[in-house]
Tab-separated table of C-alpha atoms and ligand atoms in Angstrom:
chain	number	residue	atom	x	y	z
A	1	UNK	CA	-16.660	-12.422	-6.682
A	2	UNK	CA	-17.054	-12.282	-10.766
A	3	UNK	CA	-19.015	-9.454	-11.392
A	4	UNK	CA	-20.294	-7.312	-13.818
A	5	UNK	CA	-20.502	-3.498	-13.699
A	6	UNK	CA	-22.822	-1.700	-16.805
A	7	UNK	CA	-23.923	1.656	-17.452
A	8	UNK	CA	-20.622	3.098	-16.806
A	9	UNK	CA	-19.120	6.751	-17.929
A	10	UNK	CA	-15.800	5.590	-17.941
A	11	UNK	CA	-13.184	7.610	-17.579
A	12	UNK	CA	-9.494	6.257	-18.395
A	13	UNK	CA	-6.280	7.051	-20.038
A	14	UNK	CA	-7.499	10.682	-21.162
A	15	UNK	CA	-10.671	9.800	-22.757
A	16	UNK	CA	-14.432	9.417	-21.329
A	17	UNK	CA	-16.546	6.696	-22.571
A	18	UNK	CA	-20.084	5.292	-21.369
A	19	UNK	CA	-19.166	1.569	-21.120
A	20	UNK	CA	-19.569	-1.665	-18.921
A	21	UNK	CA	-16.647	-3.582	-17.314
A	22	UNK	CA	-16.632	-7.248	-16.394
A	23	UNK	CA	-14.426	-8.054	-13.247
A	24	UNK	CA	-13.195	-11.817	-12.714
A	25	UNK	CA	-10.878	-13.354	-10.717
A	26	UNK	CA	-10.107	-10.057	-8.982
A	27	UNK	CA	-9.114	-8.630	-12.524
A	28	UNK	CA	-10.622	-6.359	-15.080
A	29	UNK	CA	-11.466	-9.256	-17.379
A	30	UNK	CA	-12.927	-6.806	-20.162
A	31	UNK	CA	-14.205	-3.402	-21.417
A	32	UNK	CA	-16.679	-3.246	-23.926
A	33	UNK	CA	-20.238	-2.090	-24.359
A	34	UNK	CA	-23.663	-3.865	-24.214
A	35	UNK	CA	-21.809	-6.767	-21.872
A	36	UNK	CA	-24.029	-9.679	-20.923
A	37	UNK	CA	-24.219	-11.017	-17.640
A	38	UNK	CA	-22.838	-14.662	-17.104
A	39	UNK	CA	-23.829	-17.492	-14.983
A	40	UNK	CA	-23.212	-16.394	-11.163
A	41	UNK	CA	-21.969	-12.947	-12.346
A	42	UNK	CA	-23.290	-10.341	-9.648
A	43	UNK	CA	-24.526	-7.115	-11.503
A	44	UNK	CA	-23.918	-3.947	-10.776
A	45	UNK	CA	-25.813	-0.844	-12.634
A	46	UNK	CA	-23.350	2.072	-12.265
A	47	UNK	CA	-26.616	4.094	-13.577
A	48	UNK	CA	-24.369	7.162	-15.190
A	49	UNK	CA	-21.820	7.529	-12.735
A	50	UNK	CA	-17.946	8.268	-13.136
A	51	UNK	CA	-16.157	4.485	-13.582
A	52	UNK	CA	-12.441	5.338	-12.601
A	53	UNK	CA	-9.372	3.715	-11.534
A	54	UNK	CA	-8.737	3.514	-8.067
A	55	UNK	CA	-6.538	6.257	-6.751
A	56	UNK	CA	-3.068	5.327	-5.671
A	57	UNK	CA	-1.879	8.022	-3.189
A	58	UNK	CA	2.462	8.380	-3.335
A	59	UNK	CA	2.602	9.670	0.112
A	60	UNK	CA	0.587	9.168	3.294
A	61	UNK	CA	1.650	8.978	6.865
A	62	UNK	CA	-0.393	5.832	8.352
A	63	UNK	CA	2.126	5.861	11.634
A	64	UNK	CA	2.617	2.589	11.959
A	65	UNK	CA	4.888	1.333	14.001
A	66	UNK	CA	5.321	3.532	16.927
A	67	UNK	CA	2.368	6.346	16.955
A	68	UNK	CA	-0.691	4.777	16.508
A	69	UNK	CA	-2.368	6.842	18.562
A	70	UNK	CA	-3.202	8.887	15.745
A	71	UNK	CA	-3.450	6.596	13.107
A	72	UNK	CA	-2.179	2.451	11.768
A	73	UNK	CA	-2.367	0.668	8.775
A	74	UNK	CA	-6.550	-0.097	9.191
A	75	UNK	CA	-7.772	3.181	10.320
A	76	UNK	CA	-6.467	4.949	7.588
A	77	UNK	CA	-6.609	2.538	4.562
A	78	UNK	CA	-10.405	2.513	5.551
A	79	UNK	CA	-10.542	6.134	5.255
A	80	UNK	CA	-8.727	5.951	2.137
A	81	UNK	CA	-10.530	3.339	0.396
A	82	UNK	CA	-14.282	5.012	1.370
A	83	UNK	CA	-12.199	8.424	-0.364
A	84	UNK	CA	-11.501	6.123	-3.254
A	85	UNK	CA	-7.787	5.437	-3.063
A	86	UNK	CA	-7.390	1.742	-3.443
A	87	UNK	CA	-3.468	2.287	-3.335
A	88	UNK	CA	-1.354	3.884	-0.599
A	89	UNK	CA	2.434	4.662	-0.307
A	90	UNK	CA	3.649	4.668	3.118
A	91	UNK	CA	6.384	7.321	4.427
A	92	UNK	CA	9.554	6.267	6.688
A	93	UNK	CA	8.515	8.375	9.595
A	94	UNK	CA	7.403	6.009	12.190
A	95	UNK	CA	8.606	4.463	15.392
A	96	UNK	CA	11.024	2.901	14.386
A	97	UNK	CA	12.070	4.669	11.057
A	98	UNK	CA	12.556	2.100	7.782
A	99	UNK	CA	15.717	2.931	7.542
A	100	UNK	CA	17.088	-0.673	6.440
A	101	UNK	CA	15.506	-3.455	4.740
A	102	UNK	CA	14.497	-5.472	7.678
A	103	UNK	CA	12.684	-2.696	8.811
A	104	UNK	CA	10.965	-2.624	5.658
A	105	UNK	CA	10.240	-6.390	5.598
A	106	UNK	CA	8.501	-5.775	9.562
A	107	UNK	CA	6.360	-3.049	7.909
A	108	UNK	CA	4.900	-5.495	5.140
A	109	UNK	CA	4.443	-8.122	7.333
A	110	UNK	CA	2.899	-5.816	9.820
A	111	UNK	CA	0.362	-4.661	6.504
A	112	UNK	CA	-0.587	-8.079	5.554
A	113	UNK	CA	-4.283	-8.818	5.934
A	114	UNK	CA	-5.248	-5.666	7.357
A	115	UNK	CA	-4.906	-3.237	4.660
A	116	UNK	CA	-7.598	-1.962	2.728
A	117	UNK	CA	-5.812	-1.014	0.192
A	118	UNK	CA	-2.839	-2.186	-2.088
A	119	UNK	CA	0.352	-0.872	0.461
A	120	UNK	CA	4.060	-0.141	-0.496
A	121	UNK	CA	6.508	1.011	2.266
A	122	UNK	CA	9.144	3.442	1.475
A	123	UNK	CA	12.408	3.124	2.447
A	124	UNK	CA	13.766	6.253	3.980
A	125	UNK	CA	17.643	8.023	4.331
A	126	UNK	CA	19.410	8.991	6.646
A	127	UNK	CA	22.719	11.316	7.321
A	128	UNK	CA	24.283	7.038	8.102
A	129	UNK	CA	22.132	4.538	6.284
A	130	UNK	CA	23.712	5.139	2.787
A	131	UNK	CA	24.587	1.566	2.657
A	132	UNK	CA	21.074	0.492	3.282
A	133	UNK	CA	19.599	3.034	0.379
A	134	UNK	CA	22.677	1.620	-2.027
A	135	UNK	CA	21.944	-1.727	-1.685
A	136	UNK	CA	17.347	-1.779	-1.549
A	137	UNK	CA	16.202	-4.236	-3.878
A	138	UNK	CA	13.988	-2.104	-5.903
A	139	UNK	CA	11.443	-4.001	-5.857
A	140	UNK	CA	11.007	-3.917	-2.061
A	141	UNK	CA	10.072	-0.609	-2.319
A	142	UNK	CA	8.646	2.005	-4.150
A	143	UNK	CA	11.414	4.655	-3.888
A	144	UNK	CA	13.407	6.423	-1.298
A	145	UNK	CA	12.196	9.070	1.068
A	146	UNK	CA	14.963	11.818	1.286
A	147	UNK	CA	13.718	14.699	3.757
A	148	UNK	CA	15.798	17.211	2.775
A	149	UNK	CA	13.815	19.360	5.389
A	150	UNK	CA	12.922	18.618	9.080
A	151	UNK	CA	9.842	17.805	10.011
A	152	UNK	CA	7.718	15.274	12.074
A	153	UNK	CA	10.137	12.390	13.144
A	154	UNK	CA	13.695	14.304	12.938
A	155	UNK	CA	14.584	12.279	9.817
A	156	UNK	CA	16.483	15.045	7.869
A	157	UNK	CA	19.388	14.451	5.724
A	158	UNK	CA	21.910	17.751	5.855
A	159	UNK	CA	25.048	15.930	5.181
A	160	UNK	CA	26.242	16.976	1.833
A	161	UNK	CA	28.875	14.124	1.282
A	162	UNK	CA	25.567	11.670	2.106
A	163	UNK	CA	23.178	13.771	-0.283
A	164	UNK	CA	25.436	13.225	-2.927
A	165	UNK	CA	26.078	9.363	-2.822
A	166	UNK	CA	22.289	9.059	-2.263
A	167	UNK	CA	21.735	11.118	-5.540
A	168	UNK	CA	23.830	9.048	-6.982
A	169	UNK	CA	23.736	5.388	-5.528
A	170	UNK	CA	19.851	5.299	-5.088
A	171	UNK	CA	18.451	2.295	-7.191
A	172	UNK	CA	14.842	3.499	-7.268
A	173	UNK	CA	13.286	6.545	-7.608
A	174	UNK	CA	14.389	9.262	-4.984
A	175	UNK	CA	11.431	11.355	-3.574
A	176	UNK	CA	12.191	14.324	-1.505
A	177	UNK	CA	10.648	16.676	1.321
A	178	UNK	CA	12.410	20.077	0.099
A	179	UNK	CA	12.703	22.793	2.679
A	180	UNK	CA	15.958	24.454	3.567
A	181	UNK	CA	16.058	23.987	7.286
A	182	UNK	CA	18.568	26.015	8.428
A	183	UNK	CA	15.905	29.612	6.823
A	184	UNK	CA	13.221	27.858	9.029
A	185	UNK	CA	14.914	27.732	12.196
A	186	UNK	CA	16.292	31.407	11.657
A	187	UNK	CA	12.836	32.564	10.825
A	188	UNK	CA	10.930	30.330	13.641
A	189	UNK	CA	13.417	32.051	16.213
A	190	UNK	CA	12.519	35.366	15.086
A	191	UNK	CA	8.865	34.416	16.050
A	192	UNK	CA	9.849	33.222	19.323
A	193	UNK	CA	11.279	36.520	20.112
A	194	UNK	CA	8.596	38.302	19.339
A	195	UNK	CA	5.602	36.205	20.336
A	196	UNK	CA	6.668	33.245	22.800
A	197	UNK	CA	5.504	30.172	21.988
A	198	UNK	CA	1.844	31.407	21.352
A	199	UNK	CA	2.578	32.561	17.324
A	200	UNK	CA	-0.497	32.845	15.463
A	201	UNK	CA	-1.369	29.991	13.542
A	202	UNK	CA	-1.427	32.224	10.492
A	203	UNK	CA	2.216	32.627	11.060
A	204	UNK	CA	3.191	29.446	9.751
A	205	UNK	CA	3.664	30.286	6.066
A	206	UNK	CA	6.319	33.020	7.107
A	207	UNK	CA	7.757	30.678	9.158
A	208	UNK	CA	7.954	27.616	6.553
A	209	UNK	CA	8.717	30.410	4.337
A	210	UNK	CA	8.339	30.090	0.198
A	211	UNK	CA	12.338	30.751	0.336
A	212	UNK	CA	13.072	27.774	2.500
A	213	UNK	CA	11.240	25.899	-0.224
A	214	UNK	CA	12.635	27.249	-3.284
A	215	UNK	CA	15.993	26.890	-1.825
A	216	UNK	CA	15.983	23.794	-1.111
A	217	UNK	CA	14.046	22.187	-4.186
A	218	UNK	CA	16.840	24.113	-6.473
A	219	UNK	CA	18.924	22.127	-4.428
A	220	UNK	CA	17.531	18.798	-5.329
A	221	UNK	CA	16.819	19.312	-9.033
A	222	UNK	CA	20.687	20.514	-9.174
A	223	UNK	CA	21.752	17.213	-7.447
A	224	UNK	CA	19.277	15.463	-9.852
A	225	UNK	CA	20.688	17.015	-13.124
A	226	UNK	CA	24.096	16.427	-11.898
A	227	UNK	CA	23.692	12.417	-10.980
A	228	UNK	CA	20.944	11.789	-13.385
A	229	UNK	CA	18.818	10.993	-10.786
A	230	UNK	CA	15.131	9.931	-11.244
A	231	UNK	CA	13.808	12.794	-8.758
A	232	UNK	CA	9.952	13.310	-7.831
A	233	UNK	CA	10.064	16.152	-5.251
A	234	UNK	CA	7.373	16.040	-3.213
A	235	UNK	CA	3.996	18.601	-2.323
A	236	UNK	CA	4.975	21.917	-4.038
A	237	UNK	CA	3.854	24.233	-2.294
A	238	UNK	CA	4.764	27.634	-3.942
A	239	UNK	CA	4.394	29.079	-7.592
A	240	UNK	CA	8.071	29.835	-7.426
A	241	UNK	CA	9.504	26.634	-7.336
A	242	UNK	CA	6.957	25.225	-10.474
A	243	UNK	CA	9.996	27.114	-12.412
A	244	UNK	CA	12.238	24.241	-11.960
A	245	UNK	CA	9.688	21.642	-13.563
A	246	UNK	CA	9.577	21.193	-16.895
A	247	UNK	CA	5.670	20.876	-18.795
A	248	UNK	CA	4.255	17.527	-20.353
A	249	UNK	CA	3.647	14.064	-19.664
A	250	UNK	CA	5.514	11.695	-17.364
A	251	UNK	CA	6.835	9.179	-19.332
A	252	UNK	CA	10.778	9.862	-19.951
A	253	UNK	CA	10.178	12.843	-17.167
A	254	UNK	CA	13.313	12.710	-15.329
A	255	UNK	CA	12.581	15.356	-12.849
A	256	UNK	CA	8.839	14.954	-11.491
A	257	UNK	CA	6.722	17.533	-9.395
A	258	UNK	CA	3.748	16.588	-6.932
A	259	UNK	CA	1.438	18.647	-5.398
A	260	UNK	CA	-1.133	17.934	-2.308
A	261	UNK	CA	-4.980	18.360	-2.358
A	262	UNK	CA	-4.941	20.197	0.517
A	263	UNK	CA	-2.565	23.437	-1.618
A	264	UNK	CA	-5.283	23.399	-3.958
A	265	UNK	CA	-8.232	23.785	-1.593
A	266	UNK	CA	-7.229	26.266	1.229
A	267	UNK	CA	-4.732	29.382	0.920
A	268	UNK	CA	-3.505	31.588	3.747
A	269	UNK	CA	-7.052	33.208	4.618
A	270	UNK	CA	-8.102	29.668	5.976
A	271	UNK	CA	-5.517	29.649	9.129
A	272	UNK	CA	-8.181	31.904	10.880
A	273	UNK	CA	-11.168	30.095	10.878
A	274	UNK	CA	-8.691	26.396	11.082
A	275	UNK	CA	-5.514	27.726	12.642
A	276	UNK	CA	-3.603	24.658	13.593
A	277	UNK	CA	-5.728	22.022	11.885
A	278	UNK	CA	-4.172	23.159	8.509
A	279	UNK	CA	-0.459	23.232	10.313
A	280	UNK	CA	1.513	21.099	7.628
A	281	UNK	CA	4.737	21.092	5.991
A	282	UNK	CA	5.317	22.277	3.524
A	283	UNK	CA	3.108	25.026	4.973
A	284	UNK	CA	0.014	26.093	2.956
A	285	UNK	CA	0.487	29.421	1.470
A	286	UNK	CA	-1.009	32.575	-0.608
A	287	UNK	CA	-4.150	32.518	-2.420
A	288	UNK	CA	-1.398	32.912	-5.554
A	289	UNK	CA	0.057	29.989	-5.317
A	290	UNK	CA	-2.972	28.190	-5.206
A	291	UNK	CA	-4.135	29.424	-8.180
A	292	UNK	CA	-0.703	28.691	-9.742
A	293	UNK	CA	-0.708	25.303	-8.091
A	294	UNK	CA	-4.165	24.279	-9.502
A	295	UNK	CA	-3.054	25.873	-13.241
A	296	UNK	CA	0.035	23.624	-12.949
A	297	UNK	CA	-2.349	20.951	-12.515
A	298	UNK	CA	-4.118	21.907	-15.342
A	299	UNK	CA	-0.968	22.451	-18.012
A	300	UNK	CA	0.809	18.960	-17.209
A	301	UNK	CA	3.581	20.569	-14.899
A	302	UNK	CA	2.717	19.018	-11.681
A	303	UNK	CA	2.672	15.471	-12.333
A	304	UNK	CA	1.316	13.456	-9.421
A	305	UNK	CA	-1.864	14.548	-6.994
A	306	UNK	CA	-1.406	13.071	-3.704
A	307	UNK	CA	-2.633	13.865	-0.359
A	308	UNK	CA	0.106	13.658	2.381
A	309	UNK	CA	-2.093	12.159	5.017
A	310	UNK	CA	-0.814	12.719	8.437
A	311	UNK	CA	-3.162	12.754	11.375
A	312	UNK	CA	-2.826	13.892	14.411
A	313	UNK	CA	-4.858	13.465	17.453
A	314	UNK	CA	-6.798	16.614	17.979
A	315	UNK	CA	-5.571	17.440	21.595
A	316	UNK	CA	-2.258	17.484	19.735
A	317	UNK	CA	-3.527	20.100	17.565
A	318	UNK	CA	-4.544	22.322	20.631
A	319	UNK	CA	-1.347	22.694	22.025
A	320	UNK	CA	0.550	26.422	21.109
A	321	UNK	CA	2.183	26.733	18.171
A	322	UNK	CA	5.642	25.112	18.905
A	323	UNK	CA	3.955	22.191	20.348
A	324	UNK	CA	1.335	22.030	17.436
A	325	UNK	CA	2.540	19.168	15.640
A	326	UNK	CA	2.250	19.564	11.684
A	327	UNK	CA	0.222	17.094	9.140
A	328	UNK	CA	-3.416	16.791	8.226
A	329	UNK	CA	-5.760	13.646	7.877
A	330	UNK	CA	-6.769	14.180	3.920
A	331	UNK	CA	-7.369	10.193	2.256
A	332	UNK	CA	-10.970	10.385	2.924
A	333	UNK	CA	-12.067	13.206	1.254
A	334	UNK	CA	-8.909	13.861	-1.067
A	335	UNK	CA	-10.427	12.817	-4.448
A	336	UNK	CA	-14.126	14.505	-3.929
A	337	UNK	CA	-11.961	17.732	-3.143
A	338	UNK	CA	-10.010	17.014	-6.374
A	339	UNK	CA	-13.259	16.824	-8.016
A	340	UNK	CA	-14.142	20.153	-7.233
A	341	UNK	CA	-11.875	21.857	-9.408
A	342	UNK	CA	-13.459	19.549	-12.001
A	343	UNK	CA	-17.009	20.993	-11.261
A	344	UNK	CA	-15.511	24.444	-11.497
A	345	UNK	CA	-14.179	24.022	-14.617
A	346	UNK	CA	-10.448	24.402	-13.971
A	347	UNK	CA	-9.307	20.702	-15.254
A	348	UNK	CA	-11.057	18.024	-16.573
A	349	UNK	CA	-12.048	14.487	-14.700
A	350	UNK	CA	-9.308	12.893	-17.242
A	351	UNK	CA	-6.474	15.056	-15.412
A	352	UNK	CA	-7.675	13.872	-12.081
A	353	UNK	CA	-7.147	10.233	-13.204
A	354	UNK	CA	-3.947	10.775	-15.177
A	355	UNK	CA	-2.487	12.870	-12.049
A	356	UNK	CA	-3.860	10.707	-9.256
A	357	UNK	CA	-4.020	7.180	-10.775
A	358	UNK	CA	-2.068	6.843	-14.222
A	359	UNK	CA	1.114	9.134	-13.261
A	360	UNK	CA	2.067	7.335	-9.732
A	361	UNK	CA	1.410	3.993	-11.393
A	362	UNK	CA	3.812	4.569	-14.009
A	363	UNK	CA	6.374	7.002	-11.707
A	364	UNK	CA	6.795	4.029	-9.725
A	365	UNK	CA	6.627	1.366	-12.082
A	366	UNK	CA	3.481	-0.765	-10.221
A	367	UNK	CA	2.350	-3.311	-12.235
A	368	UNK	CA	-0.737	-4.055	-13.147
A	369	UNK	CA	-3.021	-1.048	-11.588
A	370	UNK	CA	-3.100	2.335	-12.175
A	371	UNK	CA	-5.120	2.257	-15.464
A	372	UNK	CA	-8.311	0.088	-16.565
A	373	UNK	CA	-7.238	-2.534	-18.848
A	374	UNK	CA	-7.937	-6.178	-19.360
A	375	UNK	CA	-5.303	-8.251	-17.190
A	376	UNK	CA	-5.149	-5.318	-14.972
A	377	UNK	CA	-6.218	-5.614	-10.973
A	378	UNK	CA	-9.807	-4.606	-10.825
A	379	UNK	CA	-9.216	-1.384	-8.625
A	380	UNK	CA	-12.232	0.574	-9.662
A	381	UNK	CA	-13.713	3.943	-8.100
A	382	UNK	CA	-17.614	4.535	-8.529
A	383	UNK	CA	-18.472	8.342	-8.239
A	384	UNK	CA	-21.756	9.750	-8.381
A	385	UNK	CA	-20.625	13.330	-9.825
A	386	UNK	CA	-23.619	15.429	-8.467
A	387	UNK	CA	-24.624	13.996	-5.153
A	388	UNK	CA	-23.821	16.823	-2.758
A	389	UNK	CA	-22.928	16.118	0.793
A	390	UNK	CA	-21.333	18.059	3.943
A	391	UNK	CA	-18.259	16.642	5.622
A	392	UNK	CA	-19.256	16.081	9.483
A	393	UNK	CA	-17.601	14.697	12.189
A	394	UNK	CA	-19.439	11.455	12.551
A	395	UNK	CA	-18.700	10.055	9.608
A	396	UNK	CA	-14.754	10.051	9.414
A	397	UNK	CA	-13.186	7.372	9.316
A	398	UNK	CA	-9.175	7.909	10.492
A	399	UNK	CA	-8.515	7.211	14.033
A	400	UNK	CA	-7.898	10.629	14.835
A	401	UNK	CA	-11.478	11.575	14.544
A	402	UNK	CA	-11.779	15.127	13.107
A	403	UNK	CA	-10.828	16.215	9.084
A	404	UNK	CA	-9.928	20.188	7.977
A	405	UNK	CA	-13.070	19.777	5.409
A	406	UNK	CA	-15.388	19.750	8.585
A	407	UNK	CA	-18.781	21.808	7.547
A	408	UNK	CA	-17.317	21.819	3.946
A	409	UNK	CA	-20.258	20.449	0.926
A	410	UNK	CA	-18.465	18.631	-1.821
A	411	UNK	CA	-20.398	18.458	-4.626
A	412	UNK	CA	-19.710	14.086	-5.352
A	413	UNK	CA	-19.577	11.585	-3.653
A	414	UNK	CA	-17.518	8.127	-3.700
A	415	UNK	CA	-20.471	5.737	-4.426
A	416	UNK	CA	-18.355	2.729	-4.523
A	417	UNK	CA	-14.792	1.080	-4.288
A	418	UNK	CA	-13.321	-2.322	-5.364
A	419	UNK	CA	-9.730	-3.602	-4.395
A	420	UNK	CA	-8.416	-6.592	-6.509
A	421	UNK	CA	-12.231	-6.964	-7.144
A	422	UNK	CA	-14.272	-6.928	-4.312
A	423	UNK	CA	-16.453	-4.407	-3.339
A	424	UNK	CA	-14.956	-2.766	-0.097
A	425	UNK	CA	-17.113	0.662	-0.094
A	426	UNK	CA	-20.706	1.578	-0.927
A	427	UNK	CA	-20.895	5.012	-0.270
A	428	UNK	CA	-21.502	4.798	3.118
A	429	UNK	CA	-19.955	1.161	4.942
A	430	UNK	CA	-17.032	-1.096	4.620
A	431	UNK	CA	-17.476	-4.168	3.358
A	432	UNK	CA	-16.130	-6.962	3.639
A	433	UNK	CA	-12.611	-7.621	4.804
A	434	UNK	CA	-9.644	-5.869	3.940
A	435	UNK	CA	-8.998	-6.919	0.508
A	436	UNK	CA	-5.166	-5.107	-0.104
A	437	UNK	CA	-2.126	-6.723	-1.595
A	438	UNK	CA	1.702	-5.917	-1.089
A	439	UNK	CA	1.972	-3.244	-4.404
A	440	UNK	CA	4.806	-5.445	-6.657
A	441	UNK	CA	6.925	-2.989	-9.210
A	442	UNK	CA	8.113	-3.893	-12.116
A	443	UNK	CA	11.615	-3.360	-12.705
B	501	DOR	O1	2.971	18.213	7.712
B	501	DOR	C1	3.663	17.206	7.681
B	501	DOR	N1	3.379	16.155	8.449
B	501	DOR	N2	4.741	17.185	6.896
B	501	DOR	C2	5.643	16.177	6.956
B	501	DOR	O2	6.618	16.232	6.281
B	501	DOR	C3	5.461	15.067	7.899
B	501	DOR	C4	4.054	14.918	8.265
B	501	DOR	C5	3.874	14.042	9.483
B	501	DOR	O3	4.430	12.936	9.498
B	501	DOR	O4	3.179	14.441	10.407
């Protein structure tokens, strides 16, 4: 449907503009001010509110094939697209794994008209798929998943012959889970000892320890320098490990850093009143490194916000702490919780749209989203900035049912989403059919 959005405060490509935006065809067909409506043009009057460009999220877990018991492709692009991300980036972690390109080709087929949002499957490695990651046409995929840490689905890569010819051989961008596995099984056997299998939720950050993750990032950025590798290491966690990253913008970035919503909202004090619901890996840590985190944010060292969706069902989550599986549902309410670090007065609105729109879009080479400009996809966010609400139970979306920001007020609210055009969200329904595309990447 053509339509015609006025009364905008846009906000795109570092600057924040009142403005109206005319979508046709599915594509932002221009930006001006004092637009006109045309013939058959629907209107909409965005009445003040934030005009942004749909969030594209570089990592979620939407567990399909194989465990969709706690989540598939629908389920969670819904939630995503009523949290304003009209662009996801699926992990390798499923049932099976995408660990070759026919598995890849299954998972896009598998997305096609039930998505959302825009979808792009990474492939991941393994310690015996090196063929597979040498010869990915790159623009099957957005990168390559690399954990260089266990964690849910046993995918780890600890061969260091295989690390290196992936470093080297990889044809896209590599992306890596970094946490030295070897410190966290020492440590996690420790606990055993002491506690059983019953170790206090709060536990977890000793466990998943800082030094597991410093290790093993200085790892990765040494591999990186030494192959030239185009490296984005994934959800930093720490303050330590923001040493190896260097600041400024992305473009001709080698070495990238991304950090989760979730390490910028809760800190170690949360694991008593949440316990297991905030169980994720990387683990969340000190009240410090949140701070640092969110500063890093701020000065242009952490490049990409993401959310690193992963629900699981909530009886999972009641089982004792070896059985607790890790990963928290996040799309829904990822950007408002971005936001409120805006509200505070730590970074700026622009920074949320250069780290969680512009700086995957450009990472990863998608074409034509990512920013608002004429010719691009009309992927477009409407958020009413001061339209408190509290997070209940009832209204989210994923298939798991429950969200860590339970009983938390955000301060805005996603009013509205488009994908390729149509309106798919209105601040409190779906609308509409799914409307995502296959993500296409231009190189
Ligand atoms: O907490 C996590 N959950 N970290 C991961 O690396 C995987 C994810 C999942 O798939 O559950």
């Amino acid at each position: 449907m053509n339509r015609l959005i006025v009364n905008a405060r846009i906000v795109n490509e570092g600057r924040t503009f009142d403005g109206d935006l005319r979508i046709r065809n599915g594509r932002i067909d221009a930006i001006g001010s004092g637009l006109t409506p045309r013939d058959g043009e629907s209107v909409t009057d965005a009445a003040g509110r934030w005009l942004l460009p749909g969030m594209i999220d570089d990592q979620v877990h939407f567990r399909e094939p194989g465990l969709t018991a706690k989540g598939d492709v629908a389920s969670e692009s819904a939630a995503a697209v009523a949290g304003g991300l009209t662009s996801f980036m699926d992990m390798p972690n499923t049932r099976p794994p995408t660990l070759d390109a026919q598995a890849l080709a299954d998972k896009y087929a598998m997305a096609a008209g039930r998505a959302w949002g825009n979808y792009g499957f990474y492939l991941g490695a393994s310690n015996d798929n090196l063929e597979a990651v040498r010869t990915l046409d790159p623009k099957t995929a957005p990168g390559i998943k690399v954990f260089m840490g266990a964690s849910t689905g046993n995918m780890l890569v600890d061969d260091p012959e295989v690390l290196g010819g992936i470093f080297r051989h990889a044809p896209t961008p590599i992306i890596t889970h970094c946490e030295d596995t070897p410190t966290i099984d020492a440590l996690q056997r420790e606990y055993v000892a002491r506690y059983g299998e019953d170790i206090p939720a709060e536990c977890h950050p000793d466990i998943r320890s800082r030094e597991a993750c410093l290790k093993s990032t200085e790892l990765a950025v040494g591999l990186a320098r030494k192959h030239g590798t185009r490296l984005h290491v994934l959800h930093i966690s720490t303050a330590d490990e923001l040493r190896f990253f260097d600041a400024g913008p992305i473009q001709g970035k080698r070495i990238t850093a991304e950090t989760c919503v979730h390490f910028l909202h809760f800190a170690r004090a949360d694991y008593a009143r949440l316990g297991h619901l905030i169980k994720c890996n990387p683990a969340i840590k000190d009240a410090s490194d949140r701070d640092a985190l969110i500063r890093a944010v701020a000065d242009d060292v952490i490049d990409v916000l993401a959310t690193d969706h992963a629900p699981h069902t909530w009886e999972e989550k009641q089982n004792p702490y070896t059985k607790a599986p890790s990963g928290l549902p996040l799309v829904q309410y990822a950007l408002v919780s971005a936001l409120e670090h805006v509200h505070a007065g730590r970074f700026d609105i622009a920074r949320v749209v250069q780290k969680f729109a512009h700086a995957p879009a450009l990472l990863f080479d998608v074409a034509e989203r990512g920013f608002l400009r004429e010719g691009y996809w009309a992927d477009l966010v409407l958020v009413d900035a001061d339209a408190p609400f509290t997070v209940r139970r009832e209204d989210v979306l994923s298939k798991c049912g429950w969200s860590p920001f339970e009983g938390t007020t955000f301060r805005s609210q996603v009013a509205a989403t488009f994908v390729n055009g149509e309106q798919v969200w209105d601040g409190s329904r779906l609308l509409g059919e799914p409307a995502g595309r296959r993500l296409e990447f231009a190189r």
